[in-house]
Coordinates of C-alpha atoms in Angstrom, one line a residue:
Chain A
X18 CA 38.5 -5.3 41.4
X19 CA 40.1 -7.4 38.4
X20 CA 42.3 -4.6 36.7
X21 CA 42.6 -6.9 34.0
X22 CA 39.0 -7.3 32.1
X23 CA 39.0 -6.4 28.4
X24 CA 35.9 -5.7 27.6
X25 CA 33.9 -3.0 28.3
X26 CA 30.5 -3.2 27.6
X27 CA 28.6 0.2 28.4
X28 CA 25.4 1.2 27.8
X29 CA 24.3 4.4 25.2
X30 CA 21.5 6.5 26.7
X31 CA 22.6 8.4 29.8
X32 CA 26.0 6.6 29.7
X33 CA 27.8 8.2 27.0
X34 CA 24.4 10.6 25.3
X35 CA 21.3 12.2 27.2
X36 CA 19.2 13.3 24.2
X37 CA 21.6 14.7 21.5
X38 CA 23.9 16.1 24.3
X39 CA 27.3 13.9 25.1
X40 CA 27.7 13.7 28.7
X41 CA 30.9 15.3 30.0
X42 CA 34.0 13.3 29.3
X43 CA 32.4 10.2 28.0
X44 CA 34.7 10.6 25.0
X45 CA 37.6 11.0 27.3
X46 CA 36.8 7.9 29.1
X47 CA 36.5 6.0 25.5
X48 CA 39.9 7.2 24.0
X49 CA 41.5 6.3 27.0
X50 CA 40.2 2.8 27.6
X51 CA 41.5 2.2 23.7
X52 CA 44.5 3.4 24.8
X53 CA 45.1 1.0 27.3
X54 CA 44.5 -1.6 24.8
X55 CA 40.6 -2.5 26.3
X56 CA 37.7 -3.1 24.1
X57 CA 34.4 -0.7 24.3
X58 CA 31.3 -1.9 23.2
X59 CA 28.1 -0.9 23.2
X60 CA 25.3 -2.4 24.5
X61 CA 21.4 -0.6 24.3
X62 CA 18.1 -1.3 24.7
X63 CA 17.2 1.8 22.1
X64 CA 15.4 0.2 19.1
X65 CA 14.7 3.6 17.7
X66 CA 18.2 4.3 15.5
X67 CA 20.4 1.8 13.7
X68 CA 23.4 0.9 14.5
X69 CA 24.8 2.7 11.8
X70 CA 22.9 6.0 12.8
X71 CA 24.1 5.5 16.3
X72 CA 27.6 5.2 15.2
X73 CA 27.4 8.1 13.0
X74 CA 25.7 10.1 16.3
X75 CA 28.7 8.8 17.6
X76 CA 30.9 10.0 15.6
X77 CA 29.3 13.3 15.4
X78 CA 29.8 13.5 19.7
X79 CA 33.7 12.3 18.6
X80 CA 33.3 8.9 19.4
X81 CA 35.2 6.8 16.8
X82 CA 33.3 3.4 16.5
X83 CA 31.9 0.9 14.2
X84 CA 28.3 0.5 13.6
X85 CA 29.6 -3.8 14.3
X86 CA 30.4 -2.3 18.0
X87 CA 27.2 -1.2 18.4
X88 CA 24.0 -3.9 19.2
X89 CA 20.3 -2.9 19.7
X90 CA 17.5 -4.3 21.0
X91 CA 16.2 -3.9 17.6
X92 CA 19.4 -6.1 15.7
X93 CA 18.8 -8.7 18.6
X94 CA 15.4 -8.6 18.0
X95 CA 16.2 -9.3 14.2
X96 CA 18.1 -11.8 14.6
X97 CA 16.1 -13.4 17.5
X98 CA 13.5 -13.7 14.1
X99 CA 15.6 -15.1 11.8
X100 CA 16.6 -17.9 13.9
X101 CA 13.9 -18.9 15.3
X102 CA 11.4 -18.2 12.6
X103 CA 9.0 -17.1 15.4
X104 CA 6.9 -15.3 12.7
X105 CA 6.1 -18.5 10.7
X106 CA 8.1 -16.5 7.9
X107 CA 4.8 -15.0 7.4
X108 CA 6.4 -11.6 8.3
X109 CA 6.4 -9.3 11.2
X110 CA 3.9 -6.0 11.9
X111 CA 6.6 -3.4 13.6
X112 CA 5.1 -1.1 15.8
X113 CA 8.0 0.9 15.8
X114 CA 10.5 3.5 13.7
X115 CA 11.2 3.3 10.2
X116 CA 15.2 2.1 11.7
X117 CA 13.5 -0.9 13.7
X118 CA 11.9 -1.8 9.9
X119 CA 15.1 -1.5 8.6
X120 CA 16.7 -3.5 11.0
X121 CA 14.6 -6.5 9.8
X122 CA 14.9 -5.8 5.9
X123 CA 18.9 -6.3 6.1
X124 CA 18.2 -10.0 7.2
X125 CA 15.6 -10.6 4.5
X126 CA 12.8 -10.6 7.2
X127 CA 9.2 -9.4 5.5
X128 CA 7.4 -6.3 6.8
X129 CA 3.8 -7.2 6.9
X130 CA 0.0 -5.8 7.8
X131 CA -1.7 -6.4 11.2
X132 CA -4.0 -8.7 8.9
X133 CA -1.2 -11.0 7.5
X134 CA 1.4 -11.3 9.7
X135 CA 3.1 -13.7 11.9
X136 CA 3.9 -12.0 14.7
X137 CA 4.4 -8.5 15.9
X138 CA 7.4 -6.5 17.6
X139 CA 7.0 -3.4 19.5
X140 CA 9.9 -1.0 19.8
X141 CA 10.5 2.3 21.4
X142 CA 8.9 5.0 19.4
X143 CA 9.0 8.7 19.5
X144 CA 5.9 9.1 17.0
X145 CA 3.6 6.3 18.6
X146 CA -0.1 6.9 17.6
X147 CA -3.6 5.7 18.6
X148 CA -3.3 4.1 15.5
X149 CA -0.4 2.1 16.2
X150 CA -1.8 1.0 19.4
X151 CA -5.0 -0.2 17.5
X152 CA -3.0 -1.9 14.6
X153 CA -0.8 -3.8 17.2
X154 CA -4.4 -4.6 19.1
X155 CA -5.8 -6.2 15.8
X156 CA -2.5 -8.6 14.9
X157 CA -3.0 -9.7 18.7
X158 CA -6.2 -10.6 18.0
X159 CA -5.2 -13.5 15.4
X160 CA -3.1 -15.0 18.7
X161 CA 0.7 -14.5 16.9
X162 CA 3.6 -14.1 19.0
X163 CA 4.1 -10.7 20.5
X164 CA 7.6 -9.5 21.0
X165 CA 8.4 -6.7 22.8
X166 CA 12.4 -5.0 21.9
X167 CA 12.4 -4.4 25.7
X168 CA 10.5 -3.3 28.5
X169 CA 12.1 -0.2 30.1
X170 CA 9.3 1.8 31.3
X171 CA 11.1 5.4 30.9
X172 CA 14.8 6.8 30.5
X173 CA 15.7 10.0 31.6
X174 CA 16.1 13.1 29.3
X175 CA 17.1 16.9 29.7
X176 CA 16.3 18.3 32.8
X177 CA 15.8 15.1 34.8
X178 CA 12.4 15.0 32.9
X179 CA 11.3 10.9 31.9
X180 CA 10.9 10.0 28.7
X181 CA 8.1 6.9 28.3
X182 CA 10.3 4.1 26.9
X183 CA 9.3 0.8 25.1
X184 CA 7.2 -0.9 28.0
X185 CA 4.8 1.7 28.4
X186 CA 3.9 1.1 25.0
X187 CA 4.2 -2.5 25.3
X188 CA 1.6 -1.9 28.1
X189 CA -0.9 0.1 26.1
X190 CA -1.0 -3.0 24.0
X191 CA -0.9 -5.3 26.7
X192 CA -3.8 -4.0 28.6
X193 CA -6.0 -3.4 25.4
X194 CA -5.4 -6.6 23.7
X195 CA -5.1 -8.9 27.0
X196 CA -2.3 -10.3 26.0
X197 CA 1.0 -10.8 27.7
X198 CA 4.6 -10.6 25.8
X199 CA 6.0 -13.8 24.8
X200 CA 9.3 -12.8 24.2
X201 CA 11.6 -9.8 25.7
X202 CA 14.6 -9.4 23.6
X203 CA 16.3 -6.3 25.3
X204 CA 18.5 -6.2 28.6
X205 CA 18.5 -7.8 30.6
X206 CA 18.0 -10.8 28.7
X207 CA 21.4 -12.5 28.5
X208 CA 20.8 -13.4 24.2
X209 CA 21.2 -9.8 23.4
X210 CA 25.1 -10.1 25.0
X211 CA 25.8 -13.3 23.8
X212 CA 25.1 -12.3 20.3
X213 CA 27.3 -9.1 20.9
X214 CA 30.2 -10.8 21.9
X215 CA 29.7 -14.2 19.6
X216 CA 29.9 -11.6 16.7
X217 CA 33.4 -10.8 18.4
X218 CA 34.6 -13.9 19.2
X219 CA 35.3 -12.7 23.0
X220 CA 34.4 -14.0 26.4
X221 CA 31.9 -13.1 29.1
X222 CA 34.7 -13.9 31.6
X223 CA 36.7 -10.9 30.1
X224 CA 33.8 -8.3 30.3
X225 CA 32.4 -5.7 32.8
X226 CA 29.3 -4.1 32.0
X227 CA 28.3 -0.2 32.8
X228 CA 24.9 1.0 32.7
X229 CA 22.5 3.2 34.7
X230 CA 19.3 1.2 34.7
X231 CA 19.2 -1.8 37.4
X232 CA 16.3 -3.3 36.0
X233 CA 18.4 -3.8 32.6
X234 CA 22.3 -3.4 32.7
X235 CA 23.0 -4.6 36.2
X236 CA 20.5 -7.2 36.2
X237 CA 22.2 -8.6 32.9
X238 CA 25.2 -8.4 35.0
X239 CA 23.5 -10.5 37.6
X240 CA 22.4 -13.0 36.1
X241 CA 25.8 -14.0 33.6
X242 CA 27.6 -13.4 37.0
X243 CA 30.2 -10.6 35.2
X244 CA 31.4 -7.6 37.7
X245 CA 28.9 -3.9 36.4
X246 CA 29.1 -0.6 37.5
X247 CA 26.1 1.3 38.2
X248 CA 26.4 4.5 37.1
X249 CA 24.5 6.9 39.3
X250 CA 24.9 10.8 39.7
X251 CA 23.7 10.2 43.2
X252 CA 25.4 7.6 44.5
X253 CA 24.0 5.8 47.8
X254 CA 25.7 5.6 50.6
X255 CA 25.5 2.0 50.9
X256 CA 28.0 -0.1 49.2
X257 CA 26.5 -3.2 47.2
X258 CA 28.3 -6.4 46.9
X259 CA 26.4 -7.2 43.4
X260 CA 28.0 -4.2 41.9
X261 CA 30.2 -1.0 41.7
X262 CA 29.1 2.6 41.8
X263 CA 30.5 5.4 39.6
X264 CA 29.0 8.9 38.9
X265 CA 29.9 8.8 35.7
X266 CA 31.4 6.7 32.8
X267 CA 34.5 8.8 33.2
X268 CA 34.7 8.1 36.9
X269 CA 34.1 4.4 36.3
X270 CA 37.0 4.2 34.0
X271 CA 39.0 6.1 36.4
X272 CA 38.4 3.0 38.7
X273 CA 39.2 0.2 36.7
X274 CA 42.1 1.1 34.8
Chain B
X28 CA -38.4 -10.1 37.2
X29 CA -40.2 -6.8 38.7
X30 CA -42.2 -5.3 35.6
X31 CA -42.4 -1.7 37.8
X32 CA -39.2 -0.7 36.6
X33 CA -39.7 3.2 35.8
X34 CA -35.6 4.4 34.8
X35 CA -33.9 2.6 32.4
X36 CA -30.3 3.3 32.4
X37 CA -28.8 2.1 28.5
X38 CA -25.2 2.1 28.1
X39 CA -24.6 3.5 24.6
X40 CA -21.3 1.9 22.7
X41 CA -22.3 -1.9 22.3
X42 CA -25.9 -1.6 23.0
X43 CA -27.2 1.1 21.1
X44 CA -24.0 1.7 18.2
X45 CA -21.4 0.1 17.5
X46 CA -19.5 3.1 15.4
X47 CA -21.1 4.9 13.4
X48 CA -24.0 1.8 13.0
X49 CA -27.3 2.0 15.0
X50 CA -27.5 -1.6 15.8
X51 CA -30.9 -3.3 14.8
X52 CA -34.1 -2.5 16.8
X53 CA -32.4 -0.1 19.3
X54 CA -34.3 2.6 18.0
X55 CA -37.5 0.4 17.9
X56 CA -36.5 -0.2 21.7
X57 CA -36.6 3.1 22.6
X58 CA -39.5 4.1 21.3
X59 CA -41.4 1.0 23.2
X60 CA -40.1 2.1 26.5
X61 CA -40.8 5.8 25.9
X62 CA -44.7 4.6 25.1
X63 CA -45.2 2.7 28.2
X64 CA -44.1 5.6 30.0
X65 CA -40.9 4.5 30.9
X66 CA -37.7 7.1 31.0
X67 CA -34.6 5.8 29.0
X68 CA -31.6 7.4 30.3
X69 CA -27.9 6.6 28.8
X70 CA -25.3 6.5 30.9
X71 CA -21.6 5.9 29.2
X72 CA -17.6 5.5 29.7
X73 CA -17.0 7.4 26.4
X74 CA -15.3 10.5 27.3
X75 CA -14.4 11.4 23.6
X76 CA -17.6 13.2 22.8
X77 CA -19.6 15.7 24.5
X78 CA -23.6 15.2 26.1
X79 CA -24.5 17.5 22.9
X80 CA -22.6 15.4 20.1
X81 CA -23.8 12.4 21.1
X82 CA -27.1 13.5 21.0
X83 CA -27.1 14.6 17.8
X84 CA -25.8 11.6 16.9
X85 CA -28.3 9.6 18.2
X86 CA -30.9 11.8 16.5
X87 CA -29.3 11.0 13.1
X88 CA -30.3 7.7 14.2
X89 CA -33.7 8.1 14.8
X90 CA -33.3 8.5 18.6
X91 CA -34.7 11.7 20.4
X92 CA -33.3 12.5 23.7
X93 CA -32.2 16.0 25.1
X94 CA -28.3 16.0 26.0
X95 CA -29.1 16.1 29.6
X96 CA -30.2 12.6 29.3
X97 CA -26.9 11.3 28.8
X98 CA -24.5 11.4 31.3
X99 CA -20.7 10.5 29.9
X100 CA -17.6 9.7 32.4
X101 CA -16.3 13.3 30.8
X102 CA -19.2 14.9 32.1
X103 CA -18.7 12.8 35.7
X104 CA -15.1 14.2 35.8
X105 CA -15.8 17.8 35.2
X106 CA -18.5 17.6 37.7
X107 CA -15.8 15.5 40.2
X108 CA -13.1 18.2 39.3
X109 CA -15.7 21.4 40.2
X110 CA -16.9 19.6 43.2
X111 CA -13.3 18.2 44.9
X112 CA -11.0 21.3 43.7
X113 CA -9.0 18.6 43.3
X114 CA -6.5 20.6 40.9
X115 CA -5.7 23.3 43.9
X116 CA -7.5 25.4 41.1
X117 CA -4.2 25.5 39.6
X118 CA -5.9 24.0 36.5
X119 CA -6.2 20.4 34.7
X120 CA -4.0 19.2 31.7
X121 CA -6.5 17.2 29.7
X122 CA -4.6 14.4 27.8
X123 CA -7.9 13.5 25.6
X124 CA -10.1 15.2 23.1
X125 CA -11.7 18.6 22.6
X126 CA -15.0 17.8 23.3
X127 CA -13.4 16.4 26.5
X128 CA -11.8 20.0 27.2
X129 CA -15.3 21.7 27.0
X130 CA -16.8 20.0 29.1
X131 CA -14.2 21.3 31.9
X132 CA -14.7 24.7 30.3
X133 CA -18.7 24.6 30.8
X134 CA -18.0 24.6 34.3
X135 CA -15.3 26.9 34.5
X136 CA -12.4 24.5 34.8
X137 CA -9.2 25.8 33.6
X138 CA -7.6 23.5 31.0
X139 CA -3.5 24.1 32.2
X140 CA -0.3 22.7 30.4
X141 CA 2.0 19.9 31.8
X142 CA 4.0 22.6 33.7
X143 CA 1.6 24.3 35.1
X144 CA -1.2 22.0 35.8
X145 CA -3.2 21.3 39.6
X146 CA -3.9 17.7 38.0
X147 CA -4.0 15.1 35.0
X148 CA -7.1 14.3 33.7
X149 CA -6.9 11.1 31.3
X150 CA -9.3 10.2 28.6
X151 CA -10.0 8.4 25.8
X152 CA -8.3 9.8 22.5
X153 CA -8.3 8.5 19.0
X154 CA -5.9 10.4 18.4
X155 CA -3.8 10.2 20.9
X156 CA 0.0 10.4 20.4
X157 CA 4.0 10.2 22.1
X158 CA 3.7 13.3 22.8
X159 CA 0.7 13.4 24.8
X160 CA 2.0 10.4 27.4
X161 CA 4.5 12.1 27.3
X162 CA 3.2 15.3 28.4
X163 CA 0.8 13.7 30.9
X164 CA 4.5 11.7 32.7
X165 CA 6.0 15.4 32.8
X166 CA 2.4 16.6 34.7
X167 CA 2.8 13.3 36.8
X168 CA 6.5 14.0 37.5
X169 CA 5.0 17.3 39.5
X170 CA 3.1 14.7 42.2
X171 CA -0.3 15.9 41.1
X172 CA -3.4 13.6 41.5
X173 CA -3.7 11.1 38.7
X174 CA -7.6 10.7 37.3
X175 CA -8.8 8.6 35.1
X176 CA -12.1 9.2 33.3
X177 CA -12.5 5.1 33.3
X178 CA -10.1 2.4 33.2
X179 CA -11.6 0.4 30.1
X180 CA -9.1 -1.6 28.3
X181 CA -10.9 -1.6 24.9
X182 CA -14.4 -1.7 23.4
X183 CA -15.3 -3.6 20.4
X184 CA -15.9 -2.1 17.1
X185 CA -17.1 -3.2 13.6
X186 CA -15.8 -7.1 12.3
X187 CA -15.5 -7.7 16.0
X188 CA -12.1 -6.0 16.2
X189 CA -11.3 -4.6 19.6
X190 CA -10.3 -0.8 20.0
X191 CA -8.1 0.3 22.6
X192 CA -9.8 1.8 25.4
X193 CA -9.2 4.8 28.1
X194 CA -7.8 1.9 30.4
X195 CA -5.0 1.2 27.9
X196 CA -4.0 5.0 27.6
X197 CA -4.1 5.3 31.6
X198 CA -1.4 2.1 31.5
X199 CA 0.6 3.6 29.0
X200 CA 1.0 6.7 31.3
X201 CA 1.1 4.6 34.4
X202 CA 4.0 2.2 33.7
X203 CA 5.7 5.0 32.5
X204 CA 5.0 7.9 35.4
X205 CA 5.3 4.9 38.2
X206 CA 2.8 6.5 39.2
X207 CA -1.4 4.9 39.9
X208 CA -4.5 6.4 39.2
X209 CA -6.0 8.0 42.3
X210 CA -9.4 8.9 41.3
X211 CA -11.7 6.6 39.1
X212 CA -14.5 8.6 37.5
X213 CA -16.6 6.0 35.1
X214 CA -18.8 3.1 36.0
X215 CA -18.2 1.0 38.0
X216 CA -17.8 3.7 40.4
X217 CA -21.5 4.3 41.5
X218 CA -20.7 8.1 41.5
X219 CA -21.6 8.5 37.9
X220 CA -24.8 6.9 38.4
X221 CA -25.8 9.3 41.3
X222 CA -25.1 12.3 39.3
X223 CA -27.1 11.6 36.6
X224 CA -30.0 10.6 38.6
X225 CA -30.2 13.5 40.8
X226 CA -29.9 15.6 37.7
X227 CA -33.2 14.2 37.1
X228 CA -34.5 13.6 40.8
X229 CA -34.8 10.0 40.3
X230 CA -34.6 7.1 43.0
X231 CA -32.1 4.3 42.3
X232 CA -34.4 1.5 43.7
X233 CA -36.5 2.4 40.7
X234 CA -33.6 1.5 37.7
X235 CA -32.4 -1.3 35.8
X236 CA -29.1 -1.1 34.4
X237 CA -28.8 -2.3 30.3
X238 CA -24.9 -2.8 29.5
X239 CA -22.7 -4.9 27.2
X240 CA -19.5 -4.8 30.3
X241 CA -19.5 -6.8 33.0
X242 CA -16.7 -5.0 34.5
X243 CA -18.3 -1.2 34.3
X244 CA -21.7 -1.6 33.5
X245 CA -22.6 -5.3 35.8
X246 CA -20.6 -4.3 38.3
X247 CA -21.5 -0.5 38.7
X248 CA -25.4 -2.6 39.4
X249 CA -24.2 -5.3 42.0
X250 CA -22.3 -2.2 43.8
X251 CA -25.4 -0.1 44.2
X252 CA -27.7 -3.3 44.0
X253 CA -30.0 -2.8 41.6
X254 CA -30.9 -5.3 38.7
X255 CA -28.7 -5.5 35.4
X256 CA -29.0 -7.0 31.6
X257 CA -26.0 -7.6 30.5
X258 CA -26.0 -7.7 26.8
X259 CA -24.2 -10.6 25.3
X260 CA -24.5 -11.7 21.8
X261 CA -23.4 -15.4 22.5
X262 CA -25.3 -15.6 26.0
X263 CA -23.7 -18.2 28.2
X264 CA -25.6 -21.6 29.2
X265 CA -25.1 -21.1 32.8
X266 CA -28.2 -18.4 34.5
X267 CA -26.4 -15.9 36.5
X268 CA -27.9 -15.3 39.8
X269 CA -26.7 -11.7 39.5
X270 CA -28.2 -10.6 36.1
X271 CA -30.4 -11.1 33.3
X272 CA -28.8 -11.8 30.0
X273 CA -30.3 -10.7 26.7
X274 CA -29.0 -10.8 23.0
X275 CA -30.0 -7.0 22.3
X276 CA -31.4 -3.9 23.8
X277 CA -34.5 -5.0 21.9
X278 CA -34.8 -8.3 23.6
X279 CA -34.0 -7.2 27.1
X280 CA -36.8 -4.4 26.6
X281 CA -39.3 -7.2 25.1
X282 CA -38.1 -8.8 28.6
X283 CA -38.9 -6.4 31.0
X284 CA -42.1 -4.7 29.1

């Protein structure tokens, strides 16, 4: 392996957190890579928190970082808006947290009804209701856009038990509306990397990228062609050429430096 | 068109109300098939209210039946769940409403949590939340049968907007379980059919099916080949060889009388 990349680019949920809980020695493995002179950033498909309430959870955990390290599925997805005007500037419906809205509001992007709006974005959301689901079904039926912040069907929590992530809501919508998502923002769309490292005027050639979901970090990996580590508390016994296996982030760190 | 028909089976939601609105003349073709001695049964998908509330509200619209003349998927799943033991006994965690839960606990079904459950019952919810997918992936996670009171995406509702149906609940819970349904209970699965006409020792080759969905109420007729109306506002140009069409209950009654 390259002993010399730069850039690490790891993933939040069940990387470095599970719930509220840090996950033994992730801090360790941060301080050190700083140490060496490496750059951590963080790369997630969560579009529940800001970016500046993941860097104060962070924080918190004793993880020094700035909420500019830090890029969501729910920043990519604002910024995905802005440029492209997707929404006709007639404003999004968010079927999502109050911290996806606010995501939005920082680049002057309207909030708008399921009656008025130009398109809708669905993000990951602990306090999904019936209604939600029925607003989202409504906006879809005036044929806008439909943006989904990713579409992870679950992510692990406490005591190995799945949590239903962003695509099972998208799929609730999907299936009720009959209508398909016309844009994925999340991992492992390559945009949401690009607008990480553009931001930090660094190279994909420098990076490595260490997740635990296939279907989103190591397939990001993929298809850029970087080097990623899978991070896997079981790891198989067969030995992929596509990627590297680490139990942990610790572990993985470990191995590279 | 063979005028000998004796059972009428009406699907309620779309034919008789839409809501809370009786729609025109579905009283008045009620009454007519009741005076030429015809029996009007209702068969339905809705599995958020019980045989008795939906009675009563169709008598606050003018309509007398006794609640053993409807038959609901709810109704169809207790009876499935008494029948199969399919829960081990160990109990059913209903994700879906009260009335839904007491029609288990008429016959003797106990309703279990997520941890403790012998299977998954899913149903349609208004009020449906995070929490209860999420409860329902934690039951799946346990590798307990999977059942479904219909898979419905949505069902229309006033101002022709679409509300999410039981289907969109079940893909919700299926994309993020990884797990599939294994038991259907609602039309088009003929079982529902059976059970409410033995309750009343009637003879399929003697119905007529009146529905406003091709995919339950059409297809539940061509599987156990019988004749259908399918109820369709804006009736197509093209005659199906499978099906009568008619604009309203009322019409397909003035039809067939």
């Amino acid at each position: 392996m390259n002993k010399n990349l730069k850039v690490f680019i790891i993933d939040l949920d069940g990387v470095v957190f599970q719930g509220n809980n840090l996950i033994p020695f992730a801090d360790k493995a941060i301080q050190k890579l700083k140490s060496k002179g490496k750059i951590p950033l963080f790369l997630t498909n969560n579009s529940t928190t800001s970016s500046i309430h993941l860097a104060q959870k962070l924080l918190s955990m004793g993880i020094e970082c700035s909420h500019s390290e830090i890029m969501t599925s729910g920043i990519a997805a604002a910024e995905f808006i802005k440029t492209t005007k997707v929404d006709n500037e007639m404003g999004i419906f968010v079927c999502g947290t109050n911290d996806l809205r606010s995501e939005l509001t920082k680049l002057d992007i309207k909030i708008s009804s399921p009656d008025t709006c130009g398109a809708l974005l669905v993000g990951q959301n602990p306090n999904f209701t019936y209604d939600d689901l029925k607003h989202s079904v409504w906006a879809l039926q005036r044929k806008i856009p439909f943006i989904a912040c990713n579409m992870d069907p679950n992510f692990p929590s406490e005591n190995g038990r799945l949590m239903p992530g962003c695509g099972s809501l998208v799929s609730a919508i999907s299936t009720a509306s009959k209508c398909i998502v016309n844009y994925e923002i999340g991992k492992p769309n390559p945009r949401i990397l690009d607008l990480l490292l553009s931001k930090h005027r660094l190279n994909k050639k420098d990076c490595i990228i260490i997740g635990d979901n296939k279907n989103s970090d190591i397939e990001l990996a993929l298809q850029v062609n970087i080097p990623s580590v899978f991070i896997n508390s079981n790891p198989s016994q067969i030995i992929s050429k596509d990627y590297f296996e680490a139990k942990s982030l610790f572990e993985a760190v470990e191995l590279l430096l």
